[in-house]
XYZ file of C-alpha atoms in Angstrom:
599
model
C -22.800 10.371 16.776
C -23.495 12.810 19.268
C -26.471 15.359 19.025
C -26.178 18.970 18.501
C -26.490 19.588 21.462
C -24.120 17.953 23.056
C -21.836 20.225 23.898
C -24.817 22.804 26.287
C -26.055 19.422 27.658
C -22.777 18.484 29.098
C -22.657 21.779 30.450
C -25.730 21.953 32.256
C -25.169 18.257 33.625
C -21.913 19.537 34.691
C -23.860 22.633 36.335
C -26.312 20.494 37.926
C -24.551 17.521 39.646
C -21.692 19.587 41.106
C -24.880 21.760 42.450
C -26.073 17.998 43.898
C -22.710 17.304 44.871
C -22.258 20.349 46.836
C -26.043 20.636 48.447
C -26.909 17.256 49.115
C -24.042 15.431 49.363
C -25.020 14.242 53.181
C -28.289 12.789 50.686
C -27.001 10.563 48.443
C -27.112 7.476 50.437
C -29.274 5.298 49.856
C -32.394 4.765 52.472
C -32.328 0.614 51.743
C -28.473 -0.500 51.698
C -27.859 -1.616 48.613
C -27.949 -5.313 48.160
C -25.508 -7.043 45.896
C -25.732 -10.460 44.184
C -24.192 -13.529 45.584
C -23.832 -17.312 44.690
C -22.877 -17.263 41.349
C -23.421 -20.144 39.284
C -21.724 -20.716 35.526
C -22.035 -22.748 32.215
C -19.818 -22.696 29.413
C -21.395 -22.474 26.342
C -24.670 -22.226 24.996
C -27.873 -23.780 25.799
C -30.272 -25.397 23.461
C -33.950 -23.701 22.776
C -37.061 -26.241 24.096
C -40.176 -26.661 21.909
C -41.526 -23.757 22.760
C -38.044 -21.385 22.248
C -37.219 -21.474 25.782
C -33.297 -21.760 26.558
C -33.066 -25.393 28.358
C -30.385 -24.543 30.615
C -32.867 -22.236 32.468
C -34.730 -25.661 33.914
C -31.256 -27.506 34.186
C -30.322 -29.082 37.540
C -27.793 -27.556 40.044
C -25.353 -30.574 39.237
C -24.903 -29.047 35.574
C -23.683 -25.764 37.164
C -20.679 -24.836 38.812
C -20.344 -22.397 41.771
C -18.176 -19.018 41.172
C -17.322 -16.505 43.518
C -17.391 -13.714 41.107
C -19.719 -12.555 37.652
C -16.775 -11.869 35.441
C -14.318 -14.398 34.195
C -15.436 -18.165 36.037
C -12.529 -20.219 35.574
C -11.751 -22.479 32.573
C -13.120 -19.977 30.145
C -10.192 -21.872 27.288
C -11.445 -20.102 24.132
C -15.257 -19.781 25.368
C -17.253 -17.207 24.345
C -20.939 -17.816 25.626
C -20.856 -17.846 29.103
C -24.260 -18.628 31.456
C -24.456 -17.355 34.970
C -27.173 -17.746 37.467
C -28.050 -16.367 41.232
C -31.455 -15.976 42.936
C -32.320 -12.805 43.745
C -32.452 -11.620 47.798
C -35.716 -10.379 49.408
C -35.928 -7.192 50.558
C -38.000 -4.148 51.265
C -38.190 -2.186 47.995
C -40.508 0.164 46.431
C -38.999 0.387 42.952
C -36.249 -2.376 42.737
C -33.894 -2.834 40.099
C -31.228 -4.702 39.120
C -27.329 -2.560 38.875
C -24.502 -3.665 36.450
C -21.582 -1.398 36.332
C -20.783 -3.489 32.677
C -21.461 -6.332 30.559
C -18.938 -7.736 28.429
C -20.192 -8.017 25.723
C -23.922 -8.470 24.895
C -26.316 -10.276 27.275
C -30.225 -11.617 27.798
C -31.443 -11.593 31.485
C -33.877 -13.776 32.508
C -36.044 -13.602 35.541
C -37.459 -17.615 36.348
C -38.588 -18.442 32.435
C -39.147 -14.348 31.390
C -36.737 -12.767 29.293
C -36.650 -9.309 31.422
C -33.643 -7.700 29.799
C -31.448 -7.901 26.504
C -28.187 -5.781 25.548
C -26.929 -5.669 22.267
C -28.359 -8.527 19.167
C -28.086 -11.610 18.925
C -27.737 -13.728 15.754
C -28.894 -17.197 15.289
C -25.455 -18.524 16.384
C -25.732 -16.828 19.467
C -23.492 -14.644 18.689
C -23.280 -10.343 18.058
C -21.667 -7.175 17.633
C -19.869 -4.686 20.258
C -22.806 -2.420 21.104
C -20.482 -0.696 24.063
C -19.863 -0.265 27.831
C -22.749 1.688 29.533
C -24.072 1.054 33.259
C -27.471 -1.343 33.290
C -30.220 -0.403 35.301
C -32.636 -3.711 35.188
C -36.600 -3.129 35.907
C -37.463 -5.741 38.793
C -40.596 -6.621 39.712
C -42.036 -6.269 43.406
C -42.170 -10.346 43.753
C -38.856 -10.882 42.459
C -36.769 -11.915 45.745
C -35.829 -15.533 45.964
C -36.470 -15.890 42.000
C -33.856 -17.216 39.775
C -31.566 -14.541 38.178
C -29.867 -16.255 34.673
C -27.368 -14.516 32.052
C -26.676 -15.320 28.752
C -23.855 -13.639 27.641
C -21.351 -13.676 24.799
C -18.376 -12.027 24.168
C -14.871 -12.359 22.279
C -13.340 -9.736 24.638
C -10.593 -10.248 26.613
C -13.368 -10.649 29.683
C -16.733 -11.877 30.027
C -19.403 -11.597 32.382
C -20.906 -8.821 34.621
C -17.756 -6.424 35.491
C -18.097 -4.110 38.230
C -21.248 -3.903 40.361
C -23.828 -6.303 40.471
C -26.409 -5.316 42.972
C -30.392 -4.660 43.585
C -31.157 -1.138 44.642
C -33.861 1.810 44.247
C -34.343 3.182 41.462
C -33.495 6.779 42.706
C -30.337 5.564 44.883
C -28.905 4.463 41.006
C -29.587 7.815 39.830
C -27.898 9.005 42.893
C -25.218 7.068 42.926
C -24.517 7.774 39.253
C -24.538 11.367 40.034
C -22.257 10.743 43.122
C -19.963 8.890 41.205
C -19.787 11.044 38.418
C -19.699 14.833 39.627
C -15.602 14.645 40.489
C -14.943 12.975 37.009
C -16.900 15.935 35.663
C -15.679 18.758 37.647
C -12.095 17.517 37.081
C -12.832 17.022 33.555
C -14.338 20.611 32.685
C -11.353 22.006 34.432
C -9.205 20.154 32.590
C -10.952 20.939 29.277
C -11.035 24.669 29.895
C -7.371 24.609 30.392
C -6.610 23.110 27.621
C -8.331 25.830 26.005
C -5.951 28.551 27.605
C -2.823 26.423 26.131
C -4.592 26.196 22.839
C -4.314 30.250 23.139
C -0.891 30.530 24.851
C 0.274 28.276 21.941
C -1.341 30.602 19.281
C 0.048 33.814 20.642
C 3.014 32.253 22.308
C 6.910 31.415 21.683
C 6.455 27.938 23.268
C 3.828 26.842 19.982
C 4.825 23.294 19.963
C 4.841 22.816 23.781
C 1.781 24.241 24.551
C 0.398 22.665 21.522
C 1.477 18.850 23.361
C 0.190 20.284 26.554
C -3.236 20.991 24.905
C -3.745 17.630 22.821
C -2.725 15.569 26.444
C -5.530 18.001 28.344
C -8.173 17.352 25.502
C -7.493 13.803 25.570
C -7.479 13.350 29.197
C -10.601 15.437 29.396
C -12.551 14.061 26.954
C -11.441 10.622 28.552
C -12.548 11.138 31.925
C -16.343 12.644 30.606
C -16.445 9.431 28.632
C -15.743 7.534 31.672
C -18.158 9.022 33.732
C -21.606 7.045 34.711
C -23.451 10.560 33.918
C -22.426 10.747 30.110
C -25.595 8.561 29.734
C -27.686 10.840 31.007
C -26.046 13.774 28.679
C -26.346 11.526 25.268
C -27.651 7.840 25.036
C -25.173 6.196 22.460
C -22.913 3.775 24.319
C -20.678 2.912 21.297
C -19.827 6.834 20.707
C -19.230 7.669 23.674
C -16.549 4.461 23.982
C -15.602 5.459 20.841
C -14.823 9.055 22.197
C -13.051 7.020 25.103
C -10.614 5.566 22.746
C -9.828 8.565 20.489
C -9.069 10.621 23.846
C -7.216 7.362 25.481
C -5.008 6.471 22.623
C -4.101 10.351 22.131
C -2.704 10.786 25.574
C 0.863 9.110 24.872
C 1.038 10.521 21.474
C 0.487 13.791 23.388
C 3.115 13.113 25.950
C 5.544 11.474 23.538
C 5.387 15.032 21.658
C 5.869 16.850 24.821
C 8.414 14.993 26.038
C 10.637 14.624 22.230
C 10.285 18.383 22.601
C 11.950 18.751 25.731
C 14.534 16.089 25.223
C 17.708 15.958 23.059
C 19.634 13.051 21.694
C 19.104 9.147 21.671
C 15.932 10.125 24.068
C 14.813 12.914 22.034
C 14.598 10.027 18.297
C 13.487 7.152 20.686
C 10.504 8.828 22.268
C 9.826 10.484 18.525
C 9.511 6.724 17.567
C 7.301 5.882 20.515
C 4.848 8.474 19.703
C 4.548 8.337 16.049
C 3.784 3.985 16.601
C 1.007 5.895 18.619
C 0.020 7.644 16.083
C -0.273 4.465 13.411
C -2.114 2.618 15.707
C -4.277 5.472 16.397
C -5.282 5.816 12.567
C -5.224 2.309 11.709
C -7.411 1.538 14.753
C -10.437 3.741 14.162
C -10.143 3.810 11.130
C -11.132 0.017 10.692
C -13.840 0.496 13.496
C -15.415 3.554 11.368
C -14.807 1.552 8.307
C -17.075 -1.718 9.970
C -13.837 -3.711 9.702
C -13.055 -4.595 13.290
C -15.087 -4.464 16.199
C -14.121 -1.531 19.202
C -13.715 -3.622 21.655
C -10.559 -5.778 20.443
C -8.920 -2.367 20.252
C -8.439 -1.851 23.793
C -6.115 -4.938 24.108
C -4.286 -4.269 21.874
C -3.369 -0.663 22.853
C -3.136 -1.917 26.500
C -0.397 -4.048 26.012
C 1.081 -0.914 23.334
C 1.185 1.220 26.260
C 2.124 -1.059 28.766
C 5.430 -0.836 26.959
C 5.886 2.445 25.669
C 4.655 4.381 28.292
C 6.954 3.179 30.992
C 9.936 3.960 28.688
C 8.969 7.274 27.897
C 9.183 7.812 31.406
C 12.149 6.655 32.075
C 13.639 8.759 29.149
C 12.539 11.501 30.576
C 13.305 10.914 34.459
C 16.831 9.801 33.385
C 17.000 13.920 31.761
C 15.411 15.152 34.961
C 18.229 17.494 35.949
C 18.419 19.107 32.686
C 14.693 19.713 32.694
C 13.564 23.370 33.644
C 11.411 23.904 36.633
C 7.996 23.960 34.422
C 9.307 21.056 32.615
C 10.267 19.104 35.640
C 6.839 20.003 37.362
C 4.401 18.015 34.623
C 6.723 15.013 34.385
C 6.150 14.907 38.039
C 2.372 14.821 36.901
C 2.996 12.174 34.156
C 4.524 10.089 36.652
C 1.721 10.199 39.176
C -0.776 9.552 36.436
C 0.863 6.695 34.884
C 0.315 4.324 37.424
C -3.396 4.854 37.848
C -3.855 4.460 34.220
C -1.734 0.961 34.104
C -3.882 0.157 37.327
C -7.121 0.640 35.476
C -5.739 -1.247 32.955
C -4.758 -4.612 35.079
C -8.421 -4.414 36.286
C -10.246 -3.708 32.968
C -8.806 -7.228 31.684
C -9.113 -8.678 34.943
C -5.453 -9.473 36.486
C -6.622 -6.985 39.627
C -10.111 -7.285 41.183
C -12.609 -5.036 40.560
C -12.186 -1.806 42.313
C -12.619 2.020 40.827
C -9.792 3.601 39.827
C -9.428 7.768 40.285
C -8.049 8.749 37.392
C -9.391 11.804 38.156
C -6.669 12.316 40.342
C -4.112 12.019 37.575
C -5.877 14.615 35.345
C -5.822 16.978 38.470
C -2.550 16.850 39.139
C -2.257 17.436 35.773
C -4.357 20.321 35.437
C -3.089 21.725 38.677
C 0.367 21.543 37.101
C -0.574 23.150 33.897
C -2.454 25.811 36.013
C 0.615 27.032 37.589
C 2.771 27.020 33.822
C -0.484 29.108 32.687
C -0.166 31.461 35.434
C 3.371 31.659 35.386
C 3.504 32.260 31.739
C 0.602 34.463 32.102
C 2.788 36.531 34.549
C 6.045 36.538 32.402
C 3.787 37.586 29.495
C 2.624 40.594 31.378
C 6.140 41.406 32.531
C 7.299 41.149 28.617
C 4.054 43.332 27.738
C 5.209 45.839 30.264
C 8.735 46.059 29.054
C 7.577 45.864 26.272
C 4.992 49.146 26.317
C 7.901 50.692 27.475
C 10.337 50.087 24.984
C 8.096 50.840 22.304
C 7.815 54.437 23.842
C 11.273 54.873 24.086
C 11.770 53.599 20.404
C 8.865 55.864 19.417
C 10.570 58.718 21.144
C 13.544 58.199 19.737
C 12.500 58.020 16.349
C 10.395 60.940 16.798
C 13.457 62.791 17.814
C 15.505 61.179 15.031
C 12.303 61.847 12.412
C 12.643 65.471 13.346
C 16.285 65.726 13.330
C 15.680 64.284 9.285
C 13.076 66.620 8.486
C 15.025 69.612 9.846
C 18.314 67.985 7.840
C 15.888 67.421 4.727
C 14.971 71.086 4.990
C 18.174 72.173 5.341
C 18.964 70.678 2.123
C 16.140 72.071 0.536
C 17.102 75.544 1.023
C 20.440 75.350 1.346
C 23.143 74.987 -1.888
C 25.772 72.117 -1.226
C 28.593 73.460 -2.043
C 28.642 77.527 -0.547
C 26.749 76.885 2.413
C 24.189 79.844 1.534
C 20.480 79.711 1.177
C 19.786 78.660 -2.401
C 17.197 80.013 -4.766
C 14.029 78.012 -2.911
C 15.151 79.802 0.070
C 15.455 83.231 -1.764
C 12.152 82.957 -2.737
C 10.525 82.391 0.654
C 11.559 85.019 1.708
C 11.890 87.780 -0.502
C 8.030 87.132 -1.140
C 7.609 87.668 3.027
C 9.925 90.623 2.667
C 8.195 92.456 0.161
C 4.912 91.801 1.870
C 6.608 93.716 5.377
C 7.458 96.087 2.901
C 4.032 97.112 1.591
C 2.258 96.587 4.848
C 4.966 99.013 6.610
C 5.845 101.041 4.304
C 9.853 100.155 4.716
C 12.293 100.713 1.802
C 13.821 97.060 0.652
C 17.364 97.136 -1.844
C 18.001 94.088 -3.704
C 21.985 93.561 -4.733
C 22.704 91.250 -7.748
C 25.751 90.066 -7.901
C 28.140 88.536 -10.378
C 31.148 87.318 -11.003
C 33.280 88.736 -13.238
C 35.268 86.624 -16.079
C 34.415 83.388 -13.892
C 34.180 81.345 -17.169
C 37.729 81.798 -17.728
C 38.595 80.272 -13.953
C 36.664 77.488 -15.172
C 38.786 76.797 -18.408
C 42.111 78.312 -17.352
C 41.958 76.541 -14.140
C 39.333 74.202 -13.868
C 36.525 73.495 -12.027
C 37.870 72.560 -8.969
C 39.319 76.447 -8.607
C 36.259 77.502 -9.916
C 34.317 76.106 -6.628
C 36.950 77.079 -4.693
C 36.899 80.813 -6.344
C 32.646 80.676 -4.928
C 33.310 79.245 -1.711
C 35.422 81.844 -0.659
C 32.984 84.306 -2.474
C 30.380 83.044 -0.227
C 32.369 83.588 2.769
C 32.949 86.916 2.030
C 29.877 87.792 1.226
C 28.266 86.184 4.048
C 30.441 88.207 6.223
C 29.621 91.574 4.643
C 26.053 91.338 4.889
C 25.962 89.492 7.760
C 23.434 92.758 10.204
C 22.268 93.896 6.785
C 20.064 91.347 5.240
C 20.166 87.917 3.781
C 22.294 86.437 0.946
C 21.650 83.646 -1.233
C 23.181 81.545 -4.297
C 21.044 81.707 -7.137
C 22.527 79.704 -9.661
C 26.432 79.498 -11.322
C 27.989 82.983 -10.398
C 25.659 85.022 -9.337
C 24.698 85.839 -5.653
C 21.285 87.929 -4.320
C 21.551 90.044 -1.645
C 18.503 91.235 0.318
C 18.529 94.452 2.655
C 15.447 95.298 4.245
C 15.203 98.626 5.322
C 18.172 99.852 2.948
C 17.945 103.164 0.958
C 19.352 102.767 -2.137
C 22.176 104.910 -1.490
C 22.609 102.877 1.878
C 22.531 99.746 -0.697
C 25.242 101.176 -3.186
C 27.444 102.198 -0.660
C 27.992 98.741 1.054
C 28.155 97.161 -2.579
C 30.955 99.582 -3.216
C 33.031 98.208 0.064
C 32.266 95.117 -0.843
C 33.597 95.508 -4.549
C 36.805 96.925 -3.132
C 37.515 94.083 -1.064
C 36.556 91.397 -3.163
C 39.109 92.782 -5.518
C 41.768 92.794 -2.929
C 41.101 88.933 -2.125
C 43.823 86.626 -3.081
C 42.602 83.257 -4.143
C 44.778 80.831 -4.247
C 43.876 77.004 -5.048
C 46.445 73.892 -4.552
C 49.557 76.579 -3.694
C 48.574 77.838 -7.642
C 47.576 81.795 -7.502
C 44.238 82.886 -9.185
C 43.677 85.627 -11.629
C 42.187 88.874 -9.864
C 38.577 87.928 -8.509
C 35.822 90.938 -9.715
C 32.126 91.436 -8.906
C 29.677 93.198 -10.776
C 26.615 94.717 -8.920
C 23.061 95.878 -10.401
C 20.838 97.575 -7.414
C 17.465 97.751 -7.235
C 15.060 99.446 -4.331
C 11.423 99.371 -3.163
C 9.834 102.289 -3.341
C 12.323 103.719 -4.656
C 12.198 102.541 -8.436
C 9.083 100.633 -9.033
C 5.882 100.644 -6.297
C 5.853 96.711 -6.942
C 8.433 95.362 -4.644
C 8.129 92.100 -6.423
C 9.632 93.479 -9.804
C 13.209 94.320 -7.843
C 14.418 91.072 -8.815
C 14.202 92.516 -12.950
C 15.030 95.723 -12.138
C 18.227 94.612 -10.325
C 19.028 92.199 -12.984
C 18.544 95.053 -15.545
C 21.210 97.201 -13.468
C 23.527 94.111 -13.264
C 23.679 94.087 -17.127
C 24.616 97.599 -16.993
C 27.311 97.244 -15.246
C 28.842 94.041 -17.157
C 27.891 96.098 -19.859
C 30.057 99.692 -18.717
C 32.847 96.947 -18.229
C 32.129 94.723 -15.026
C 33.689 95.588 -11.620
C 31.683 98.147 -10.349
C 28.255 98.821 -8.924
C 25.272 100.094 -11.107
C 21.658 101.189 -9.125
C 18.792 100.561 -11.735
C 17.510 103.843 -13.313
C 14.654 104.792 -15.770
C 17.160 105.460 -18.442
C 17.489 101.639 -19.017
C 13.663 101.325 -19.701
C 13.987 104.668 -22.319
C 17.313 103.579 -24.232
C 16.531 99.855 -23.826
C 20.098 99.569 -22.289
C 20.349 95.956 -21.675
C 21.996 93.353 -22.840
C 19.642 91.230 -25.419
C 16.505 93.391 -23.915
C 13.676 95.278 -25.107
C 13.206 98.483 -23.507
C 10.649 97.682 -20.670
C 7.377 99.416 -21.560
């Protein structure tokens, strides 16, 4: 596995070869032309050990040997898997020499004349081993090793054997340049790739489109993580060949599984279940796969072939699915199928010369995951842009909802306050409300020194509306008491419904006389009122009055509401219909009704 630190090495790799890349770039050539191998010879099999341990083959004659014009895959390989190759070495001018293979499939021993220079991976007594991965060689030479004989022992069950790639004697420094050189687009392309991925990891979290950018995250992960895995540098961030091919094939064998989601979500229909098939037989052989390899089951390597041929076949038809539903594609949608489509090839391409159908040549896949990224840069930006726009209209909606229930809020609170002091079914302020403000009245009352009359008011014989009539004319009967009283007092003062029958009115800055007078009018044409309820005439409507005034009668304004009730008695008392103004002769002859003479 990878070291903790993994993740800040890659990063300052990344820092320091595009740095390279960028500064020296006119540097990275080589000083001595690099000087590949030539006149390959090959041997099937294996050879037999001397007396003293020494492979045979490595004295054999040149009549044992065949001529090949390439490393990788001689002809009539027919179920072979040890495989001997010899060249001799060219002379040159070189200060540190050493020996550059791109690959070896699989293990090897390199031997320089009789001396074992070089081994890759462990062999068994059989000759045989286990996958130890795909890294780039770099083989020490020494200075006197021109025109000596070069030999390989290699062994492999891969689909390919030999030395793949480049095969070639150069400086020591001009690898490490050349490994840089080679490397620094794969890992500029791939840390653009990866940090867009991040930004549709977070457009899918805080986005409507979850499952699409979701798919368009998992295919820029994979094809990331796939191209830093490919590049020659990852050795020089980590030294662990088998992880970092094992990293390859997660990331490879996720890219269709990534598409196939992208694409099932786009699509509808008989495309929409095939692809959905496609992907999820992805999916299996991505769990089965590595799961085996983690388990010790199955070697890597056999992996790739078998997911090669996999996506040979599926990827071409999810491509066609989705080219043949082009037109009903959106423009964002349409844009990365466009990218698909240019990176398909290249990775097919790459395939064909991994397993050795095309000669060996480098294949920019980098370019596919750009024109990927580039593509998912402009959704991102165009998203990012809609986003704002929906953020904006969005602001401003929510202040013109907040308005509007700020309006409405206050429109309740004034209704809810209404309803507080107001009584349902007259119209007129209701006790609450009486209290309010006959406590701020009598206040203005003491601080000024201003008279203030309180009228209670009653209805006479209302009981009998109730019973006679019922209690529909009996709400009637106060309604249109209400009215009328409300439009007798209406410049005097304030009146309010207290409860049942009876009625307050409040006059500040009435005399007492000025008070008794107005009750009087009012008495005379409340008993002139006709009420009449569903076409059905009324009995004669009465009031009954008890007055009370500040400072008249008590130098505690706040005791006008007894007082007046006192006087109100009276009158129902003296026989109802009339007006009665409170006196101290109530208090000395304890003339109330059910009352104790007030001491």
């Amino acid at each position: 596995m990878f070291p903790r630190g993994f993740a800040i090495c890659h990063c300052i790799l990344l820092i320091v070869s595009l740095i390279l890349l960028t500064t020296f770039s006119n540097g990275l050539k080589a000083d001595t032309p690099p000087e590949p191998l030539t006149d390959w010879e090959y041997r099937w099999g294996d050879s037999p050990l001397d007396a003293n341990g020494v492979p045979q083959w490595l004295h054999s004659e040149p009549a044992d040997w065949q001529p090949s014009v390439s490393p990788s895959n001689p002809p009539g390989r027919e179920g072979h898997q040890h495989l001997w190759l010899r060249t001799t070495l060219p002379e040159g001018e070189w200060n540190d020499p050493v020996l550059y293979i791109t690959s070896i499939n699989l293990i090897s021993q390199a031997y320089l004349g009789d001396e074992l220079i070089y081994q890759y991976g462990e062999f068994d007594d059989q000759g045989q081993g286990d996958f130890a991965g795909w890294p780039w060689h770099m083989i020490d030479l020494p200075e006197d090793a021109a025109d000596q004989a070069l030999t390989f022992r290699l062994y492999s069950y891969y689909t390919s054997i030999g030395l793949w790639g480049e095969v070639q004697v150069m400086e020591r420094t001009d690898v490490l340049k050349h490994v840089i050189h080679e490397s620094a687009q794969d890992l500029g392309v791939s840390a653009l790739v990866l940090v867009l991925a991040i930004l549709a990891t977070i457009f899918a979290l805080i986005g409507p489109e979850r499952r699409g950018f979701l798919a368009i995250a998992l295919f820029a992960y994979a094809s990331g993580l796939m191209l830093l895995a490919e590049a020659p540098a990852r050795q020089l961030i980590a030294d662990g060949p088998l992880a970092w091919d094992t990293l390859r094939a997660g990331s490879y064998y996720t890219l269709p599984i990534a598409l196939g989601m992208l694409l099932s979500h786009w699509l509808e229909g008989t495309a929409k279940r095939w692809i959905q098939r496609l992907w999820i037989l992805h999916v299996i052989y991505l769990t089965i796969a590595i799961g085996l390899v983690q388990l010790g089951l199955i070697s890597l390597s056999i992996t790739f072939p078998v997911f090669d041929v996999l996506l040979a076949i599926t990827l071409p038809m999810m491509l066609l699915l989705a080219l043949f539903r082009f037109r009903r594609l959106n423009l964002e949608q349409r844009l990365l199928v466009l990218s698909f489509t240019f990176f398909a090839p290249l990775l097919l391409v790459d395939m064909l010369v991994a397993h050795g159908f095309l000669a060996w040549r480098t294949v920019p896949l980098r370019y596919g995951s750009l024109a990927f990224a580039l593509a998912i840069a402009a959704i991102l930006l165009w998203h990012y842009r809609r986003t704002q726009q929906q953020l904006a209209m969005a602001n401003e909606t929510l202040e013109q909802q907040v308005a509007t229930r700020t309006a409405e809020l206050g429109q309740l609170v004034r209704e809810l306050e209404g309803l507080s002091f107001e009584d349902p079914l007259t119209g007129l302020h209701n006790r609450r409300h009486f209290n309010t403000v006959f406590d701020h009245e009598c206040r203005r009352a003491q601080q000024h020194g201003s008279q203030l009359s309180l009228l209670m008011l009653d209805l006479d014989h209302f009981k009998d509306i109730n019973d006679y009539f019922g209690h529909d004319a009996g709400d009637a009967v106060l309604v249109r008491m209400a009215s009328v009283l409300t439009q007798h007092f209406m410049d005097l003062g304030v009146v309010c419904r207290i409860g049942g029958e009876e009625f307050v009115a409040l006059l500040p800055g009435a005399s007492a006389n000025t008070a008794e007078s107005s009750a009087n009018t009012l008495l005379t044409s409340v008993a002139q009122c006709a009420c009449v309820h569903q076409g059905i005439p009324l009995r004669r409507i009465t009031l009954s009055c008890g007055i009370a005034t500040y400072a008249d009668h008590t130098h505690d304004p706040h005791k006008l509401l007894r007082l007046a009730d006192e006087a109100l008695y009276h009158a129902k008392r003296s026989g109802r219909n009339r007006c009665v103004v409170w006196s101290e002769s109530f208090e000395e002859h304890g003339f109330t009704l059910g009352r104790q003479p007030t001491p």
